[in-house]
Amino acid sequence: MDSNSLKQFAGAIASGAVRVVDLTFTLSPDFPVIVLPPEFGQAAPVRIQQISRYDANGPAWYWNNLTFGEHTGTHFDAPIHWFTGKDLPNNAVDTLPVRDMIAPACVIDCSAQAAQDPDFLLTVPVVEEWESRHGRIPERHWVLLRTDWSKKGWRDYANLKDDGAHTPGPNAAVMRWLVEERGVIGFGTETIGTDAGQAGHLDPPYPAHHFLHGGGRYGLQCLCNLDQLPPTGAVIVAAPLKIQNGSGSPLRVLALLPAA
Amino acid sequence: MTEPIVKPRRKNPLLRTRLPTSPPRARSRASHGFTRAAAEGRFMLQRCGACGTFCYPARDACPACLSADLVFADAPRRGALLSETTLHVPADVHFRERAPWRVGLVAMECGPTLVAHLHADCEEGQPVVMSFQLDKSGQAVAFAHPERETPNMADDRQWREMTADPKFRRVLVTNGRSIVGQEAVAALKAAGASIVFVGVAEPWKPFRGEDALRAIEGVQIVPLDIGDEKSVADLAADIGGKVDILVNTTEHVRAGGLLDRQGTSVVRDEIDQSYLGFVHLAQAFGPAMRMRGSDGVNSAAAWVNILSVYALVNWPAFGAYSASQAACLSLSHSLRAELRPGGVKVVNVFTGPLDIDWFQTVPPPKVAPRVVASSIVSALKRGLEDVFVGDVAEDIRQRLAANPKAIERELGA
């Protein structure tokens, strides 16, 4: 590729010929975070503490101190997040290859199924059916699971019952298959995690985490606006914060797609 | 007979809010024996260790035998009203705007004569029952009650100045997710609170008792995550001007001390929820409450903290939790001093282990959440500052007074 092509690309973004869609929720204190049993360590919620706002603490400037867990808001999971990926090289957000931060996406629309069943699980046949219409999932692509879950109110979004969360996600077989047979670069969801709400009861538990990170792949969760993406053809820009040995980070996720 | 107070009308926005004034503050150090008695709802007088004479006011030597061995001791409460005086134009600003104000001389059956504020149903020559109360400046004053209950007794104008009765007041209970919080809401409504705002953090998480809480009339659920400065400030922006009583029912209990915990995230959570939550609430709600201390029948009246009695001495089985409670206790003393110019009381309700999930493995006696709630209401109605609920709290209090080193060692055994 020559520099002209890059210039053309920048021009296309500026002119709107390439559309930029924000797939990110606003990072705010009231956004649901993953809930673990209270005896485990908890993800710190997002806190925004004002340092000054053109006041006695800083007459001409406004700024805040932030605290949040690595896995809050729309966020990225690196392989080191899960035990299966703990010994891989370059497995943390500060060391993973920057070229992996820009990759195309296949968007599988399961919003109808998820509307019927909050515990909907993505399976290999569902993906194969998608492939029969849109072609085989190429290597180094993101697979994004569209469920329209991001359009729900917070309570329905978390959907916590007395036996845990009930939110859609992938089953174990499809995660293994996507990693091993399709070579995906990562898997993304609209829900609080890449795994289904009841994924602790699958074999292995939390298969998205297990297979993605064991295979050195990435996770994206709490995405929104997936309904604006075509089944294929969008390019995802997902660059996590460069946190030393970080297991993940909140980030801005952008999708680039040809304007209709 | 006391006229019942009527529910206050909405404020006339054209009128300036009356600012709080303080009754005279100066007291001798010896007199703070009465302050302690009033804070705990006890009736104590100095008693001579040599001759047994009760005396009043506080002094350094026995008026009967000149012995210096004067100690504060629980004393019989009964007396008779010798004389009464109604002040129509007091020189003091605080009392002038509350005139007419009745005071009197009470001859105690145990000996001394007290100058006392009078309940309207006390009559000259009749028996009275005495208490010490903390007035709007936090000083102990003697208060005479009629011997027997009279109609609408708690509505007496002078008595209400000494208390923080929830009747017709608007209350914020900060944590409606906890059982203690839910019991407090029910008890405060039953005590006549006109509205109870109930904070619920992370409303996307369902919780036990939610439907029952929503069903109580006059209860308004509000978003409040006290660990989040902005959440607290946002709520204060909405209702800060109409919170007359704030009940901080924060509950974040975790077992363990220092060495068996890995890392600091649990400790940090404790501090965020308990200590910083307290700071956020105080900074957001405190200034308006202090300003509204004389704002009519539903003036700002009290701030209630529920504290572990292990704030006073560390219980290593819940060592880090105890420390976070100690920090809150210290902060409460600062808040108490800072709210004093407004005449707003800070009530600390000390409890032993509660009968809740987080003390599951702790053997009884444990305090039922309902008992904590009724103690809160009772403390507000009686105008107390320090309340010890249940056997464990009372035991700790007494052992601390006797030998702090012994209890430190025994709790750490």
CSV table of C-alpha atoms in Angstrom, one decimal, chain A residues 29-33 35 38-39 41-42 45-50 67 154-155 158-161 192, chain B residues 177 200 202-207 210 214 225-230 254 265-266 268-269 272-273 358:
chain,number,residue,atom,x,y,z
A,29,PRO,CA,-20.5,5.0,37.6
A,30,ASP,CA,-24.0,3.6,37.0
A,31,PHE,CA,-23.1,1.1,34.3
A,32,PRO,CA,-23.4,-2.5,35.5
A,33,VAL,CA,-20.2,-4.4,36.2
A,35,VAL,CA,-21.0,-9.5,39.8
A,38,PRO,CA,-19.1,-11.4,47.5
A,39,GLU,CA,-16.4,-13.6,49.0
A,41,GLY,CA,-12.5,-9.8,45.1
A,42,GLN,CA,-14.7,-7.4,43.2
A,45,PRO,CA,-16.8,0.3,39.9
A,46,VAL,CA,-16.2,3.4,37.9
A,47,ARG,CA,-15.7,6.5,40.1
A,48,ILE,CA,-15.2,10.0,38.8
A,49,GLN,CA,-14.0,12.3,41.6
A,50,GLN,CA,-13.7,15.9,40.7
A,67,THR,CA,-10.8,4.8,39.4
A,154,TRP,CA,-29.8,-1.7,33.2
A,155,ARG,CA,-31.8,-4.2,35.2
A,158,ALA,CA,-27.7,-7.4,33.9
A,159,ASN,CA,-30.8,-9.7,34.3
A,160,LEU,CA,-29.8,-11.1,37.6
A,161,LYS,CA,-32.0,-13.8,39.1
A,192,ILE,CA,-21.4,-7.7,30.4
B,177,ARG,CA,-30.9,-3.0,50.2
B,200,VAL,CA,-30.7,2.1,46.6
B,202,GLU,CA,-26.9,-0.3,41.7
B,203,PRO,CA,-30.6,-0.5,41.1
B,204,TRP,CA,-30.0,-3.1,38.4
B,205,LYS,CA,-29.3,-5.6,41.1
B,206,PRO,CA,-32.5,-7.1,42.6
B,207,PHE,CA,-32.6,-7.4,46.4
B,210,GLU,CA,-37.7,-4.8,47.4
B,214,ARG,CA,-41.9,-0.3,47.3
B,225,ASP,CA,-24.6,4.9,45.8
B,226,ILE,CA,-22.7,6.4,48.7
B,227,GLY,CA,-19.4,5.2,47.5
B,228,ASP,CA,-19.8,7.5,44.5
B,229,GLU,CA,-19.4,11.2,45.2
B,230,LYS,CA,-21.4,12.2,42.2
B,254,ARG,CA,-16.3,-8.4,55.9
B,265,SER,CA,-9.0,-4.4,47.6
B,266,VAL,CA,-11.3,-5.7,50.4
B,268,ARG,CA,-10.4,-0.5,50.2
B,269,ASP,CA,-14.0,-1.5,49.7
B,272,ASP,CA,-14.9,3.3,50.3
B,273,GLN,CA,-18.3,2.1,51.5
B,358,TRP,CA,-22.3,-11.4,57.3
